[in-house]
Amino acid sequence: MAKRPSASTGATAPYLLTLLLAVLVVVTAVAVAQGTVDVSTLPKGVGPIEAVELGDIDEAVAAEGKAVFDMFCASCHKFGERYVGPDMAGVTQRRAPEWILNMILNPEEMVFNDDTAYELLAEYMTQMPSMPVTHEQAFAILEYFRLTDAGTTE
C-alpha cells in the first residue's frame, strides 16, 4: 500500500497545491455557471493587450467584427455548440476582454504561458493558429462577441 508523503519529504506542498488548484477550478466553474463571475478579476492572458476599457457596444464595429469572425474564426468556432474550438456563446462572461484579445492576437504564446489557454489546447487537441488579424480587427471581434452575448444578434 502506498504511503502518503510526510511533511518532512517535501512532497506535501505539491499535493496541497494540486488540491487547492482543483478546488479553485471547481469554485470558478460553479460561479461562471451561475453568472456571478466579475470578469475584471479574471486573468488577462499574455500578449500585447494589458488593459481594455469597454464602453457601450458599438454595433457598427460589431458588424465589422462579425465579418472578420466569419472570415477567420467561424471554421473552428461556433455559437451554442462545441466545434473544433470552444463554443463562443458567453465567452465575454467567462473571459476578461484582455484575455480574449490576447488569445486572438497571440495564441501560440498564450498556450505556453497561460494556464487557461493550455487547458483549452489539452481539451480540444488543436492549437489555435495565428491569423492575419490587426488589433482593430481583434477589438471588432470582441465587440461582436459582446453584442452576441448581450443577446441582440447571432
Tab-separated table of C-alpha atoms in Angstrom:
chain	number	residue	atom	x	y	z
A	1	MET	CA	0.000	0.000	0.000
A	2	ALA	CA	1.314	3.431	-0.964
A	3	LYS	CA	2.121	5.715	1.898
A	4	ARG	CA	1.155	9.398	1.727
A	5	PRO	CA	4.256	11.609	1.747
A	6	SER	CA	5.025	13.221	5.051
A	7	ALA	CA	5.779	16.918	5.529
A	8	SER	CA	9.418	16.082	6.032
A	9	THR	CA	9.731	14.657	2.499
A	10	GLY	CA	8.794	17.970	0.893
A	11	ALA	CA	6.183	16.229	-1.254
A	12	THR	CA	3.216	17.602	0.697
A	13	ALA	CA	3.441	21.058	-0.884
A	14	PRO	CA	2.797	19.821	-4.455
A	15	TYR	CA	-0.077	17.671	-3.197
A	16	LEU	CA	-1.678	20.613	-1.378
A	17	LEU	CA	-1.083	22.926	-4.327
A	18	THR	CA	-2.791	20.451	-6.661
A	19	LEU	CA	-5.714	20.106	-4.256
A	20	LEU	CA	-6.034	23.875	-3.891
A	21	LEU	CA	-5.943	24.340	-7.673
A	22	ALA	CA	-8.659	21.703	-8.129
A	23	VAL	CA	-10.901	23.427	-5.579
A	24	LEU	CA	-10.305	26.792	-7.249
A	25	VAL	CA	-11.246	25.368	-10.665
A	26	VAL	CA	-14.475	23.884	-9.296
A	27	VAL	CA	-15.463	27.085	-7.474
A	28	THR	CA	-14.745	29.170	-10.584
A	29	ALA	CA	-16.729	26.787	-12.798
A	30	VAL	CA	-19.721	26.961	-10.458
A	31	ALA	CA	-19.533	30.756	-10.279
A	32	VAL	CA	-19.313	31.039	-14.064
A	33	ALA	CA	-22.251	28.673	-14.480
A	34	GLN	CA	-24.267	30.881	-12.141
A	35	GLY	CA	-23.155	34.015	-13.981
A	36	THR	CA	-21.609	35.553	-10.879
A	37	VAL	CA	-18.010	35.985	-12.031
A	38	ASP	CA	-16.689	39.529	-12.266
A	39	VAL	CA	-14.619	39.333	-15.472
A	40	SER	CA	-12.402	42.170	-14.235
A	41	THR	CA	-10.933	39.694	-11.732
A	42	LEU	CA	-10.150	37.074	-14.379
A	43	PRO	CA	-6.663	36.562	-15.860
A	44	LYS	CA	-5.782	38.899	-18.723
A	45	GLY	CA	-3.587	36.471	-20.609
A	46	VAL	CA	-0.201	37.047	-22.175
A	47	GLY	CA	0.395	39.384	-25.056
A	48	PRO	CA	0.204	42.939	-26.295
A	49	ILE	CA	-3.096	43.805	-24.586
A	50	GLU	CA	-2.661	44.738	-20.925
A	51	ALA	CA	-5.797	46.789	-20.270
A	52	VAL	CA	-9.061	47.450	-22.069
A	53	GLU	CA	-11.719	49.971	-21.152
A	54	LEU	CA	-15.076	48.969	-22.540
A	55	GLY	CA	-17.874	51.411	-23.124
A	56	ASP	CA	-21.212	50.866	-24.753
A	57	ILE	CA	-21.253	48.280	-27.506
A	58	ASP	CA	-20.603	49.842	-30.904
A	59	GLU	CA	-22.911	47.981	-33.279
A	60	ALA	CA	-21.074	49.186	-36.405
A	61	VAL	CA	-17.763	47.877	-35.043
A	62	ALA	CA	-19.510	44.642	-34.008
A	63	ALA	CA	-20.763	44.219	-37.595
A	64	GLU	CA	-17.161	44.564	-38.798
A	65	GLY	CA	-16.182	42.026	-36.134
A	66	LYS	CA	-18.781	39.559	-37.399
A	67	ALA	CA	-17.319	39.833	-40.901
A	68	VAL	CA	-13.788	39.227	-39.573
A	69	PHE	CA	-15.024	36.358	-37.365
A	70	ASP	CA	-16.830	34.759	-40.314
A	71	MET	CA	-13.678	35.055	-42.436
A	72	PHE	CA	-11.053	33.822	-39.965
A	73	CYS	CA	-12.744	32.134	-36.999
A	74	ALA	CA	-16.056	30.510	-37.957
A	75	SER	CA	-14.420	27.433	-39.471
A	76	CYS	CA	-13.384	26.391	-35.935
A	77	HIS	CA	-15.690	28.326	-33.573
A	78	LYS	CA	-19.491	28.397	-33.363
A	79	PHE	CA	-22.016	29.962	-31.010
A	80	GLY	CA	-24.018	27.499	-28.971
A	81	GLU	CA	-22.024	24.412	-29.888
A	82	ARG	CA	-18.663	22.826	-29.307
A	83	TYR	CA	-16.768	22.513	-32.576
A	84	VAL	CA	-13.072	22.315	-33.476
A	85	GLY	CA	-12.541	25.029	-30.862
A	86	PRO	CA	-14.539	26.162	-27.838
A	87	ASP	CA	-18.120	27.426	-28.008
A	88	MET	CA	-18.086	31.217	-28.261
A	89	ALA	CA	-21.510	31.706	-26.655
A	90	GLY	CA	-20.986	33.502	-23.348
A	91	VAL	CA	-17.252	33.949	-23.864
A	92	THR	CA	-17.388	37.558	-22.626
A	93	GLN	CA	-18.778	36.292	-19.328
A	94	ARG	CA	-16.105	33.582	-18.980
A	95	ARG	CA	-13.017	35.530	-20.044
A	96	ALA	CA	-11.645	39.018	-19.471
A	97	PRO	CA	-11.646	41.195	-22.596
A	98	GLU	CA	-7.845	41.394	-22.446
A	99	TRP	CA	-7.656	37.580	-22.408
A	100	ILE	CA	-9.924	37.329	-25.462
A	101	LEU	CA	-7.878	39.897	-27.380
A	102	ASN	CA	-4.565	38.303	-26.390
A	103	MET	CA	-5.850	34.874	-27.458
A	104	ILE	CA	-6.853	36.265	-30.854
A	105	LEU	CA	-3.592	38.168	-31.353
A	106	ASN	CA	-1.114	35.892	-29.580
A	107	PRO	CA	-2.401	32.285	-29.491
A	108	GLU	CA	0.955	30.475	-29.503
A	109	GLU	CA	2.422	32.382	-26.569
A	110	MET	CA	-0.892	32.167	-24.722
A	111	VAL	CA	-0.833	28.362	-24.924
A	112	PHE	CA	2.662	28.215	-23.463
A	113	ASN	CA	2.225	30.882	-20.777
A	114	ASP	CA	-1.457	30.996	-19.825
A	115	ASP	CA	-2.994	28.126	-17.853
A	116	THR	CA	-6.493	28.525	-19.319
A	117	ALA	CA	-5.228	28.564	-22.913
A	118	TYR	CA	-3.114	25.487	-22.179
A	119	GLU	CA	-6.136	23.679	-20.695
A	120	LEU	CA	-8.164	24.521	-23.807
A	121	LEU	CA	-5.403	23.089	-26.003
A	122	ALA	CA	-5.382	19.918	-23.900
A	123	GLU	CA	-9.172	19.638	-24.135
A	124	TYR	CA	-9.591	20.378	-27.853
A	125	MET	CA	-6.248	18.951	-29.037
A	126	THR	CA	-5.967	21.714	-31.633
A	127	GLN	CA	-3.666	24.728	-31.497
A	128	MET	CA	-5.405	27.946	-32.458
A	129	PRO	CA	-3.348	29.348	-35.324
A	130	SER	CA	-2.185	32.916	-35.641
A	131	MET	CA	-4.377	34.763	-38.080
A	132	PRO	CA	-3.526	37.937	-40.008
A	133	VAL	CA	-5.794	39.993	-37.761
A	134	THR	CA	-4.944	43.559	-36.735
A	135	HIS	CA	-5.540	44.972	-33.263
A	136	GLU	CA	-8.532	46.883	-34.644
A	137	GLN	CA	-9.994	43.717	-36.156
A	138	ALA	CA	-9.448	41.792	-32.914
A	139	PHE	CA	-11.274	44.531	-30.996
A	140	ALA	CA	-14.086	44.369	-33.592
A	141	ILE	CA	-14.361	40.607	-32.953
A	142	LEU	CA	-14.574	41.348	-29.215
A	143	GLU	CA	-17.396	43.842	-29.906
A	144	TYR	CA	-19.174	41.151	-31.948
A	145	PHE	CA	-18.829	38.728	-29.012
A	146	ARG	CA	-20.152	41.386	-26.615
A	147	LEU	CA	-23.121	42.119	-28.857
A	148	THR	CA	-23.877	38.419	-29.332
A	149	ASP	CA	-23.575	37.731	-25.589
A	150	ALA	CA	-25.886	40.670	-24.899
A	151	GLY	CA	-28.486	38.735	-26.912
A	152	THR	CA	-29.024	41.318	-29.622
A	153	THR	CA	-27.576	39.391	-32.568
A	154	GLU	CA	-26.480	35.948	-33.678
